[in-house]
mmCIF file of C-alpha atoms and ligand atoms in Angstrom:
data_model
loop_
_atom_site.group_PDB
_atom_site.id
_atom_site.type_symbol
_atom_site.label_atom_id
_atom_site.label_comp_id
_atom_site.label_asym_id
_atom_site.label_seq_id
_atom_site.Cartn_x
_atom_site.Cartn_y
_atom_site.Cartn_z
ATOM 1 C CA UNK A 233 3.902 26.742 8.852
ATOM 2 C CA UNK A 234 1.353 25.254 8.208
ATOM 3 C CA UNK A 235 1.050 22.325 4.867
ATOM 4 C CA UNK A 236 -1.223 22.126 2.733
ATOM 5 C CA UNK A 237 -3.203 18.699 2.834
ATOM 6 C CA UNK A 238 -1.941 16.223 0.374
ATOM 7 C CA UNK A 239 -1.996 12.597 0.056
ATOM 8 C CA UNK A 240 0.772 10.441 -1.117
ATOM 9 C CA UNK A 241 0.274 6.643 -1.491
ATOM 10 C CA UNK A 242 1.817 3.931 -2.991
ATOM 11 C CA UNK A 243 1.473 -0.062 -4.518
ATOM 12 C CA UNK A 244 4.877 -2.598 -4.866
ATOM 13 C CA UNK A 245 4.517 -3.752 -8.805
ATOM 14 C CA UNK A 246 6.057 -7.225 -7.041
ATOM 15 C CA UNK A 247 3.357 -9.869 -7.875
ATOM 16 C CA UNK A 248 -0.564 -9.922 -8.299
ATOM 17 C CA UNK A 249 -2.232 -7.519 -6.391
ATOM 18 C CA UNK A 250 -4.595 -9.117 -3.726
ATOM 19 C CA UNK A 251 -7.571 -8.073 -1.501
ATOM 20 C CA UNK A 252 -5.461 -7.191 1.409
ATOM 21 C CA UNK A 253 -3.404 -4.289 -0.673
ATOM 22 C CA UNK A 254 -7.187 -3.307 -2.700
ATOM 23 C CA UNK A 255 -9.436 -2.891 0.805
ATOM 24 C CA UNK A 256 -6.362 -1.827 2.778
ATOM 25 C CA UNK A 257 -5.090 1.001 0.246
ATOM 26 C CA UNK A 258 -6.383 0.932 -3.249
ATOM 27 C CA UNK A 259 -10.273 1.331 -1.846
ATOM 28 C CA UNK A 260 -9.731 3.996 0.231
ATOM 29 C CA UNK A 261 -7.306 6.271 -1.848
ATOM 30 C CA UNK A 262 -10.497 6.854 -4.244
ATOM 31 C CA UNK A 263 -12.856 8.948 -1.949
ATOM 32 C CA UNK A 264 -9.570 11.375 -1.143
ATOM 33 C CA UNK A 265 -9.570 12.831 -4.585
ATOM 34 C CA UNK A 266 -12.914 14.661 -3.451
ATOM 35 C CA UNK A 267 -10.605 16.543 -0.216
ATOM 36 C CA UNK A 268 -7.153 16.496 -1.075
ATOM 37 C CA UNK A 269 -4.464 16.609 -3.961
ATOM 38 C CA UNK A 270 -3.612 12.965 -4.324
ATOM 39 C CA UNK A 271 -0.361 11.521 -5.491
ATOM 40 C CA UNK A 272 -0.277 7.639 -6.256
ATOM 41 C CA UNK A 273 2.812 5.622 -7.434
ATOM 42 C CA UNK A 274 3.372 2.315 -8.256
ATOM 43 C CA UNK A 275 6.497 2.218 -6.164
ATOM 44 C CA UNK A 276 9.071 0.246 -8.948
ATOM 45 C CA UNK A 277 11.868 0.717 -6.695
ATOM 46 C CA UNK A 278 10.847 -0.578 -3.454
ATOM 47 C CA UNK A 279 9.802 -3.482 -5.713
ATOM 48 C CA UNK A 280 13.616 -4.734 -6.941
ATOM 49 C CA UNK A 281 15.061 -4.250 -3.164
ATOM 50 C CA UNK A 282 13.758 -8.646 -3.613
ATOM 51 C CA UNK A 283 14.732 -9.735 -6.734
ATOM 52 C CA UNK A 284 11.744 -9.566 -9.497
ATOM 53 C CA UNK A 285 11.912 -10.119 -13.435
ATOM 54 C CA UNK A 286 12.254 -7.736 -15.475
ATOM 55 C CA UNK A 287 9.608 -8.767 -18.014
ATOM 56 C CA UNK A 288 7.327 -9.574 -14.691
ATOM 57 C CA UNK A 289 8.021 -6.063 -13.227
ATOM 58 C CA UNK A 290 7.194 -4.170 -16.237
ATOM 59 C CA UNK A 291 3.790 -6.160 -17.061
ATOM 60 C CA UNK A 292 3.409 -5.517 -12.926
ATOM 61 C CA UNK A 293 4.045 -1.783 -12.871
ATOM 62 C CA UNK A 294 1.315 -1.878 -15.444
ATOM 63 C CA UNK A 295 -0.993 -3.932 -13.306
ATOM 64 C CA UNK A 296 -1.014 -1.922 -10.852
ATOM 65 C CA UNK A 297 -1.822 1.575 -12.766
ATOM 66 C CA UNK A 298 -5.087 -0.272 -14.372
ATOM 67 C CA UNK A 299 -5.665 -1.293 -11.055
ATOM 68 C CA UNK A 300 -5.498 2.379 -9.838
ATOM 69 C CA UNK A 301 -8.016 3.451 -12.682
ATOM 70 C CA UNK A 302 -9.961 0.704 -12.134
ATOM 71 C CA UNK A 303 -11.053 1.461 -9.051
ATOM 72 C CA UNK A 304 -11.824 4.816 -9.905
ATOM 73 C CA UNK A 305 -8.545 6.499 -9.627
ATOM 74 C CA UNK A 306 -9.301 10.134 -12.114
ATOM 75 C CA UNK A 307 -5.483 10.348 -13.711
ATOM 76 C CA UNK A 308 -6.787 14.321 -14.056
ATOM 77 C CA UNK A 309 -7.437 14.875 -10.987
ATOM 78 C CA UNK A 310 -4.957 12.928 -9.126
ATOM 79 C CA UNK A 311 -1.359 11.755 -10.027
ATOM 80 C CA UNK A 312 -0.344 8.579 -11.264
ATOM 81 C CA UNK A 313 3.078 7.782 -11.914
ATOM 82 C CA UNK A 314 5.935 5.169 -11.356
ATOM 83 C CA UNK A 315 8.188 5.946 -8.565
ATOM 84 C CA UNK A 316 11.704 5.417 -11.341
ATOM 85 C CA UNK A 317 10.547 8.000 -13.516
ATOM 86 C CA UNK A 318 10.966 10.620 -10.618
ATOM 87 C CA UNK A 319 15.026 10.727 -9.989
ATOM 88 C CA UNK A 320 14.645 12.765 -7.158
ATOM 89 C CA UNK A 321 12.671 9.542 -4.905
ATOM 90 C CA UNK A 322 16.727 8.333 -4.651
ATOM 91 C CA UNK A 323 18.215 11.660 -4.124
ATOM 92 C CA UNK A 324 16.514 11.946 -0.604
ATOM 93 C CA UNK A 325 16.739 8.599 -0.062
ATOM 94 C CA UNK A 326 20.228 8.893 -0.092
ATOM 95 C CA UNK A 327 19.464 12.530 1.732
ATOM 96 C CA UNK A 328 17.544 10.360 4.448
ATOM 97 C CA UNK A 329 19.927 7.490 4.623
ATOM 98 C CA UNK A 330 22.449 9.941 6.279
ATOM 99 C CA UNK A 331 19.689 11.209 8.658
ATOM 100 C CA UNK A 332 17.887 7.762 9.791
ATOM 101 C CA UNK A 333 19.733 6.384 12.493
ATOM 102 C CA UNK A 334 21.358 2.588 12.523
ATOM 103 C CA UNK A 335 19.597 1.767 15.687
ATOM 104 C CA UNK A 336 15.931 2.892 13.908
ATOM 105 C CA UNK A 337 16.383 0.954 10.897
ATOM 106 C CA UNK A 338 17.278 -2.047 12.924
ATOM 107 C CA UNK A 339 13.648 -2.107 14.702
ATOM 108 C CA UNK A 340 11.894 -2.448 11.634
ATOM 109 C CA UNK A 341 9.887 -5.201 11.855
ATOM 110 C CA UNK A 342 8.934 -5.867 7.823
ATOM 111 C CA UNK A 343 12.921 -5.926 7.271
ATOM 112 C CA UNK A 344 13.295 -8.908 10.527
ATOM 113 C CA UNK A 345 9.987 -10.884 8.405
ATOM 114 C CA UNK A 346 11.450 -10.528 5.109
ATOM 115 C CA UNK A 347 15.179 -11.135 5.925
ATOM 116 C CA UNK A 348 13.904 -13.850 8.330
ATOM 117 C CA UNK A 349 17.522 -15.587 9.228
ATOM 118 C CA UNK A 350 18.789 -14.926 5.908
ATOM 119 C CA UNK A 351 19.502 -11.189 7.125
ATOM 120 C CA UNK A 352 23.683 -11.015 5.698
ATOM 121 C CA UNK A 353 22.387 -12.133 2.272
ATOM 122 C CA UNK A 354 19.741 -9.996 1.197
ATOM 123 C CA UNK A 355 20.263 -6.615 -0.858
ATOM 124 C CA UNK A 356 20.651 -3.190 1.403
ATOM 125 C CA UNK A 357 18.052 -2.036 -0.492
ATOM 126 C CA UNK A 358 15.436 -3.889 1.604
ATOM 127 C CA UNK A 359 17.368 -2.921 4.802
ATOM 128 C CA UNK A 360 16.819 1.152 3.362
ATOM 129 C CA UNK A 361 13.544 0.906 1.790
ATOM 130 C CA UNK A 362 12.102 3.008 4.869
ATOM 131 C CA UNK A 363 14.104 5.612 3.877
ATOM 132 C CA UNK A 364 13.656 5.690 0.388
ATOM 133 C CA UNK A 365 9.354 5.036 1.862
ATOM 134 C CA UNK A 366 10.018 8.626 2.966
ATOM 135 C CA UNK A 367 11.074 10.278 0.702
ATOM 136 C CA UNK A 368 8.493 9.352 -1.483
ATOM 137 C CA UNK A 369 6.096 10.526 0.683
ATOM 138 C CA UNK A 370 8.168 13.798 2.045
ATOM 139 C CA UNK A 371 9.173 15.007 -1.416
ATOM 140 C CA UNK A 372 5.884 15.885 -1.862
ATOM 141 C CA UNK A 373 5.048 17.333 1.424
ATOM 142 C CA UNK A 374 2.502 14.794 1.688
ATOM 143 C CA UNK A 375 0.920 15.596 5.453
ATOM 144 C CA UNK A 376 -1.605 12.149 4.585
ATOM 145 C CA UNK A 377 -1.325 8.690 3.789
ATOM 146 C CA UNK A 378 -3.595 6.570 3.137
ATOM 147 C CA UNK A 379 -2.289 2.470 4.228
ATOM 148 C CA UNK A 380 -2.743 -0.958 5.715
ATOM 149 C CA UNK A 381 -1.854 -1.511 9.640
ATOM 150 C CA UNK A 382 1.088 -3.437 8.543
ATOM 151 C CA UNK A 383 2.813 0.033 6.999
ATOM 152 C CA UNK A 384 2.176 1.985 10.552
ATOM 153 C CA UNK A 385 5.724 1.316 12.039
ATOM 154 C CA UNK A 386 6.816 2.743 8.266
ATOM 155 C CA UNK A 387 4.907 5.827 8.582
ATOM 156 C CA UNK A 388 6.232 6.321 12.319
ATOM 157 C CA UNK A 389 10.133 6.315 10.305
ATOM 158 C CA UNK A 390 9.601 8.555 8.489
ATOM 159 C CA UNK A 391 7.541 10.818 11.009
ATOM 160 C CA UNK A 392 11.333 10.400 12.902
ATOM 161 C CA UNK A 393 13.077 11.290 9.716
ATOM 162 C CA UNK A 394 10.954 14.786 9.259
ATOM 163 C CA UNK A 395 11.022 15.561 13.053
ATOM 164 C CA UNK A 396 15.343 14.909 12.654
ATOM 165 C CA UNK A 397 15.651 16.534 9.836
ATOM 166 C CA UNK A 398 14.062 19.452 10.663
ATOM 167 C CA UNK A 399 15.558 19.901 13.747
ATOM 168 C CA UNK A 400 19.215 19.352 12.896
ATOM 169 C CA UNK A 401 18.728 22.000 10.267
ATOM 170 C CA UNK A 402 16.586 24.022 12.003
ATOM 171 C CA UNK A 403 14.077 24.892 9.572
ATOM 172 C CA UNK A 404 9.719 23.955 9.740
ATOM 173 C CA UNK A 405 10.076 22.061 5.785
ATOM 174 C CA UNK A 406 9.250 18.782 5.822
ATOM 175 C CA UNK A 407 5.466 18.290 7.473
ATOM 176 C CA UNK A 408 4.820 15.668 9.996
ATOM 177 C CA UNK A 409 2.576 13.142 8.303
ATOM 178 C CA UNK A 410 -0.240 11.697 9.592
ATOM 179 C CA UNK A 411 -1.082 7.440 8.636
ATOM 180 C CA UNK A 412 -4.772 6.941 7.183
ATOM 181 C CA UNK A 413 -5.486 3.728 8.752
ATOM 182 C CA UNK A 414 -8.795 2.017 8.412
ATOM 183 C CA UNK A 415 -10.443 1.369 12.155
ATOM 184 C CA UNK A 416 -11.230 -2.472 12.259
ATOM 185 C CA UNK A 417 -10.348 -3.832 9.097
ATOM 186 C CA UNK A 418 -7.003 -2.541 8.355
ATOM 187 C CA UNK A 419 -4.922 -5.991 8.174
ATOM 188 C CA UNK A 420 -6.949 -8.634 6.139
ATOM 189 C CA UNK A 421 -4.902 -11.894 7.087
ATOM 190 C CA UNK A 422 -4.760 -15.212 5.319
ATOM 191 C CA UNK A 423 -6.915 -17.128 4.221
ATOM 192 C CA UNK A 424 -5.446 -20.190 4.973
ATOM 193 C CA UNK A 425 -4.101 -18.531 8.545
ATOM 194 C CA UNK A 426 -5.917 -15.738 10.270
ATOM 195 C CA UNK A 427 -2.862 -14.778 12.395
ATOM 196 C CA UNK A 428 -0.994 -14.266 8.961
ATOM 197 C CA UNK A 429 -1.119 -11.395 6.952
ATOM 198 C CA UNK A 430 -2.961 -11.298 3.382
ATOM 199 C CA UNK A 431 0.621 -11.062 1.748
ATOM 200 C CA UNK A 432 1.498 -11.534 -2.306
ATOM 201 C CA UNK A 433 4.459 -13.605 -1.172
ATOM 202 C CA UNK A 434 2.964 -16.462 0.567
ATOM 203 C CA UNK A 435 3.744 -18.904 -1.633
ATOM 204 C CA UNK A 436 0.112 -20.451 -0.734
ATOM 205 C CA UNK A 437 -2.202 -19.069 -3.854
ATOM 206 C CA UNK A 438 -5.202 -20.349 -1.981
ATOM 207 C CA UNK A 439 -4.128 -17.530 0.924
ATOM 208 C CA UNK A 440 -5.175 -14.910 -1.137
ATOM 209 C CA UNK A 441 -8.075 -13.510 -3.285
ATOM 210 C CA UNK A 442 -6.394 -11.509 -6.345
ATOM 211 C CA UNK A 443 -7.711 -8.497 -8.128
ATOM 212 C CA UNK A 444 -7.233 -10.561 -11.311
ATOM 213 C CA UNK A 445 -8.859 -13.812 -9.622
ATOM 214 C CA UNK A 446 -11.795 -15.145 -11.999
ATOM 215 C CA UNK A 447 -15.737 -15.533 -9.814
ATOM 216 C CA UNK A 448 -15.320 -19.167 -10.060
ATOM 217 C CA UNK A 449 -11.586 -19.085 -8.060
ATOM 218 C CA UNK A 450 -12.521 -16.015 -6.152
ATOM 219 C CA UNK A 451 -15.553 -18.254 -4.643
ATOM 220 C CA UNK A 452 -13.473 -21.678 -4.576
ATOM 221 C CA UNK A 453 -10.790 -19.670 -2.178
ATOM 222 C CA UNK A 454 -13.268 -19.066 -0.051
ATOM 223 C CA UNK A 455 -15.182 -22.600 0.225
ATOM 224 C CA UNK A 456 -11.731 -23.818 1.271
ATOM 225 C CA UNK A 457 -10.739 -20.714 3.630
ATOM 226 C CA UNK A 458 -9.622 -22.039 6.910
ATOM 227 C CA UNK A 459 -12.884 -21.342 9.797
ATOM 228 C CA UNK A 460 -14.137 -23.493 12.685
ATOM 229 C CA UNK A 461 -16.517 -25.201 13.757
ATOM 230 C CA UNK A 462 -18.623 -22.655 15.730
ATOM 231 C CA UNK A 463 -21.720 -20.503 14.659
ATOM 232 C CA UNK A 464 -20.487 -16.728 14.059
ATOM 233 C CA UNK A 465 -21.331 -14.966 17.663
ATOM 234 C CA UNK A 466 -23.515 -12.142 17.760
ATOM 235 C CA UNK A 467 -21.094 -10.031 19.776
ATOM 236 C CA UNK A 468 -17.725 -8.392 18.171
ATOM 237 C CA UNK A 469 -15.893 -9.457 21.410
ATOM 238 C CA UNK A 470 -16.674 -13.150 20.460
ATOM 239 C CA UNK A 471 -14.806 -13.241 17.777
ATOM 240 C CA UNK A 472 -11.383 -12.900 20.153
ATOM 241 C CA UNK A 473 -9.603 -15.713 19.857
ATOM 242 C CA UNK A 474 -11.203 -16.988 16.610
ATOM 243 C CA UNK A 475 -8.946 -15.531 14.129
ATOM 244 C CA UNK A 476 -9.960 -17.312 10.986
ATOM 245 C CA UNK A 477 -13.526 -15.540 12.011
ATOM 246 C CA UNK A 478 -12.364 -12.484 12.896
ATOM 247 C CA UNK A 479 -10.610 -12.227 9.498
ATOM 248 C CA UNK A 480 -13.734 -13.252 7.229
ATOM 249 C CA UNK A 481 -16.262 -11.537 9.047
ATOM 250 C CA UNK A 482 -13.415 -8.497 8.446
ATOM 251 C CA UNK A 483 -13.341 -9.152 4.622
ATOM 252 C CA UNK A 484 -17.319 -8.805 4.867
ATOM 253 C CA UNK A 485 -17.400 -5.595 6.927
ATOM 254 C CA UNK A 486 -14.867 -3.854 4.459
ATOM 255 C CA UNK A 487 -16.599 -5.410 1.288
ATOM 256 C CA UNK A 488 -19.984 -3.874 2.548
ATOM 257 C CA UNK A 489 -18.691 -1.060 3.998
ATOM 258 C CA UNK A 490 -20.034 -2.014 7.409
ATOM 259 C CA UNK A 491 -19.133 -2.565 10.773
ATOM 260 C CA UNK A 492 -17.927 -5.858 11.760
ATOM 261 C CA UNK A 493 -20.971 -5.658 14.748
ATOM 262 C CA UNK A 494 -23.201 -4.723 11.807
ATOM 263 C CA UNK A 495 -22.253 -7.973 10.127
ATOM 264 C CA UNK A 496 -22.885 -10.095 13.348
ATOM 265 C CA UNK A 497 -26.156 -8.222 13.585
ATOM 266 C CA UNK A 498 -27.126 -9.800 10.355
ATOM 267 C CA UNK A 499 -25.006 -13.350 10.629
ATOM 268 C CA UNK A 500 -24.624 -13.894 14.478
ATOM 269 C CA UNK A 501 -25.851 -17.583 15.643
ATOM 270 C CA UNK A 502 -25.165 -18.859 11.667
ATOM 271 C CA UNK A 503 -22.886 -20.840 10.516
ATOM 272 C CA UNK A 504 -19.847 -21.148 7.783
ATOM 273 C CA UNK A 505 -21.888 -23.361 5.636
ATOM 274 C CA UNK A 506 -24.415 -20.137 5.542
ATOM 275 C CA UNK A 507 -21.798 -17.352 5.932
ATOM 276 C CA UNK A 508 -19.028 -18.072 3.784
ATOM 277 C CA UNK A 509 -21.603 -18.427 0.236
ATOM 278 C CA UNK A 510 -22.785 -14.757 1.113
ATOM 279 C CA UNK A 511 -19.282 -13.607 1.351
ATOM 280 C CA UNK A 512 -18.265 -14.977 -1.859
ATOM 281 C CA UNK A 513 -21.052 -13.839 -3.748
ATOM 282 C CA UNK A 514 -20.887 -10.662 -1.675
ATOM 283 C CA UNK A 515 -16.239 -10.624 -2.937
ATOM 284 C CA UNK A 516 -17.828 -11.730 -6.813
ATOM 285 C CA UNK A 517 -19.834 -8.941 -7.030
ATOM 286 C CA UNK A 518 -17.165 -5.974 -5.345
ATOM 287 C CA UNK A 519 -14.415 -7.161 -7.065
ATOM 288 C CA UNK A 520 -16.187 -9.078 -10.529
ATOM 289 C CA UNK A 521 -16.544 -5.276 -12.124
ATOM 290 C CA UNK A 522 -12.745 -4.113 -11.099
ATOM 291 C CA UNK A 523 -11.523 -7.344 -12.896
ATOM 292 C CA UNK A 524 -13.237 -6.631 -16.065
ATOM 293 C CA UNK A 525 -12.105 -3.177 -15.757
ATOM 294 C CA UNK A 526 -8.127 -3.825 -15.283
ATOM 295 C CA UNK A 527 -8.268 -6.260 -18.426
ATOM 296 C CA UNK A 528 -10.291 -3.616 -20.455
ATOM 297 C CA UNK A 529 -7.443 -0.884 -19.596
ATOM 298 C CA UNK A 530 -4.513 -3.481 -20.214
ATOM 299 C CA UNK A 531 -5.512 -4.228 -23.556
ATOM 300 C CA UNK A 532 -4.569 -0.938 -24.271
ATOM 301 C CA UNK A 533 -0.691 -0.165 -22.669
ATOM 302 C CA UNK A 534 0.425 2.688 -24.556
ATOM 303 C CA UNK A 535 -2.521 4.348 -22.719
ATOM 304 C CA UNK A 536 -1.767 3.273 -19.400
ATOM 305 C CA UNK A 537 2.061 4.205 -20.384
ATOM 306 C CA UNK A 538 1.007 7.638 -21.239
ATOM 307 C CA UNK A 539 -0.879 8.254 -18.359
ATOM 308 C CA UNK A 540 2.473 6.898 -16.468
ATOM 309 C CA UNK A 541 4.166 9.633 -18.085
ATOM 310 C CA UNK A 542 2.189 12.928 -18.106
ATOM 311 C CA UNK A 543 1.481 11.854 -14.201
ATOM 312 C CA UNK A 544 5.680 11.974 -13.521
ATOM 313 C CA UNK A 545 5.838 14.574 -15.055
ATOM 314 C CA UNK A 546 3.532 16.313 -13.191
ATOM 315 C CA UNK A 547 5.359 15.037 -9.960
ATOM 316 C CA UNK A 548 8.597 15.994 -11.577
ATOM 317 C CA UNK A 549 7.956 19.403 -11.048
ATOM 318 C CA UNK A 550 7.229 19.125 -6.965
ATOM 319 C CA UNK A 551 9.995 17.210 -7.125
ATOM 320 C CA UNK A 552 12.447 19.233 -8.714
ATOM 321 C CA UNK A 553 11.177 22.412 -6.703
ATOM 322 C CA UNK A 554 11.280 20.263 -3.000
ATOM 323 C CA UNK A 555 15.013 19.288 -4.181
ATOM 324 C CA UNK A 556 16.005 22.435 -4.769
ATOM 325 C CA UNK A 557 14.899 23.771 -1.408
ATOM 326 C CA UNK A 558 16.444 20.493 -0.024
ATOM 327 C CA UNK A 559 19.857 21.504 -1.428
ATOM 328 C CA UNK A 560 20.191 24.983 -0.240
ATOM 329 C CA UNK A 561 19.195 23.681 2.985
ATOM 330 C CA UNK A 562 21.423 21.649 3.864
ATOM 331 C CA UNK A 563 24.549 23.556 2.000
ATOM 332 C CA UNK A 564 24.841 21.829 -1.203
ATOM 333 C CA UNK A 565 26.094 24.013 -3.997
ATOM 334 C CA UNK A 566 23.496 24.638 -7.201
HETATM 335 N N1 LIG B 128 -2.866 -8.190 3.943
HETATM 336 C C1 LIG B 128 -2.989 -6.652 4.015
HETATM 337 N N2 LIG B 128 -3.870 -5.592 4.772
HETATM 338 C C2 LIG B 128 -4.444 -4.822 4.982
HETATM 339 N N3 LIG B 128 -3.477 -3.862 3.550
HETATM 340 C C3 LIG B 128 -2.254 -4.397 3.209
HETATM 341 N N4 LIG B 128 -1.265 -3.917 2.033
HETATM 342 C C4 LIG B 128 -0.762 -5.007 2.006
HETATM 343 N N5 LIG B 128 -1.028 -6.445 2.635
HETATM 344 C C5 LIG B 128 -2.102 -5.650 3.355
HETATM 345 C C6 LIG B 128 -1.191 -2.766 2.276
HETATM 346 O O1 LIG B 128 -1.249 -2.603 0.412
HETATM 347 C C7 LIG B 128 -0.282 -1.768 -0.008
HETATM 348 C C8 LIG B 128 0.875 -2.040 -0.952
HETATM 349 O O2 LIG B 128 1.766 -2.809 -0.056
HETATM 350 P P1 LIG B 128 3.229 -2.890 -0.829
HETATM 351 O O3 LIG B 128 3.084 -2.596 -1.899
HETATM 352 O O4 LIG B 128 4.182 -1.990 0.102
HETATM 353 O O5 LIG B 128 3.495 -4.335 -0.422
HETATM 354 P P2 LIG B 128 3.424 -5.004 1.020
HETATM 355 O O6 LIG B 128 2.828 -4.376 2.067
HETATM 356 O O7 LIG B 128 4.508 -5.704 1.083
HETATM 357 O O8 LIG B 128 2.433 -6.236 0.250
HETATM 358 P P3 LIG B 128 2.066 -7.793 1.021
HETATM 359 O O9 LIG B 128 1.476 -8.225 -0.457
HETATM 360 O O10 LIG B 128 2.248 -8.140 1.554
HETATM 361 O O11 LIG B 128 3.891 -7.914 0.031
HETATM 362 P P4 LIG B 128 5.256 -8.886 0.532
HETATM 363 O O12 LIG B 128 4.452 -10.224 0.102
HETATM 364 O O13 LIG B 128 6.595 -8.410 -0.619
HETATM 365 O O14 LIG B 128 4.948 -8.274 1.787
HETATM 366 C C9 LIG B 128 0.075 -0.753 1.726
HETATM 367 O O15 LIG B 128 -0.742 0.165 1.573
HETATM 368 C C10 LIG B 128 -0.284 -1.881 2.628
HETATM 369 O O16 LIG B 128 -0.276 -1.759 4.039
#
């Protein structure tokens, strides 16, 4: 059986959206609407795997939805909703908890990174997170998932869960989802340390550019971004061993939709004194209109809530059908 092409992706409302979320995910969601049926979720149930202040969670949920709309996701064409409104996500996640093996989950590097030395004290939900992510995707039988490179391992687990479910029950029910990961700029790194990914939980505000930062703040953060003393190379190979230079060139490339080589053709041989102001100007030019639109959407919270409600209704229709079939396959009495 072949599966109709469908895209699913989600973002956690767990802090301010940053440039990594934008370039690795949101920006790439938009053109997919022309070729696929798309479902874009605000994954609030993932967010509570670590403590979230309720008022902040509520506001961040609206902010992620506003960012989707501001970036150009069309709420009529695509489905935009928040995960907790469609209870079938939790239901399928439980079933996948019974399909996934402990050994698979214990290999997840994101859990190891986030739990660190505190693994006995973090929530069970943080450990089970990838099974919920598999449920998010497979509830809609999504065939393609645009994500940043940091999510690659979770996508592989989603494929393993689908394969095991199909084999265990001798069905061809879930598709084997393909990750859509951007090439050379799939992972945007911290502005303070080019070996660490840009992350909302980074304690340093200078390490990340938020989509709600003012133009002045964006320029300041790029000016203060860690770099090195050498000029930019003429070839991409010359960025090897220079993580901060590589990251800044990658950000320029992703914002301008060019290759890194294309950027080095322009800036090779120039120093950061020239490159950083050009990058700051480009970042402000690309991000300021989104920033402005996010604020406009957030002025009308009722409108965003309405969009999330009607998106959830459309998502629920698909989810209900999937779960009915899953119940039959498993042998649950309906
Ligand atoms: N640095 C990044 N570069 C490229 N893509 C990124 N993504 C996140 N960070 C980068 C992509 O953004 C989407 C949503 O991510 P998420 O909501 O699952 O959150 P996350 O990956 O946990 O993001 P953070 O900011 O890094 O959160 P914390 O600090 O909690 O770990 C995904 O497609 C992700 O790949």
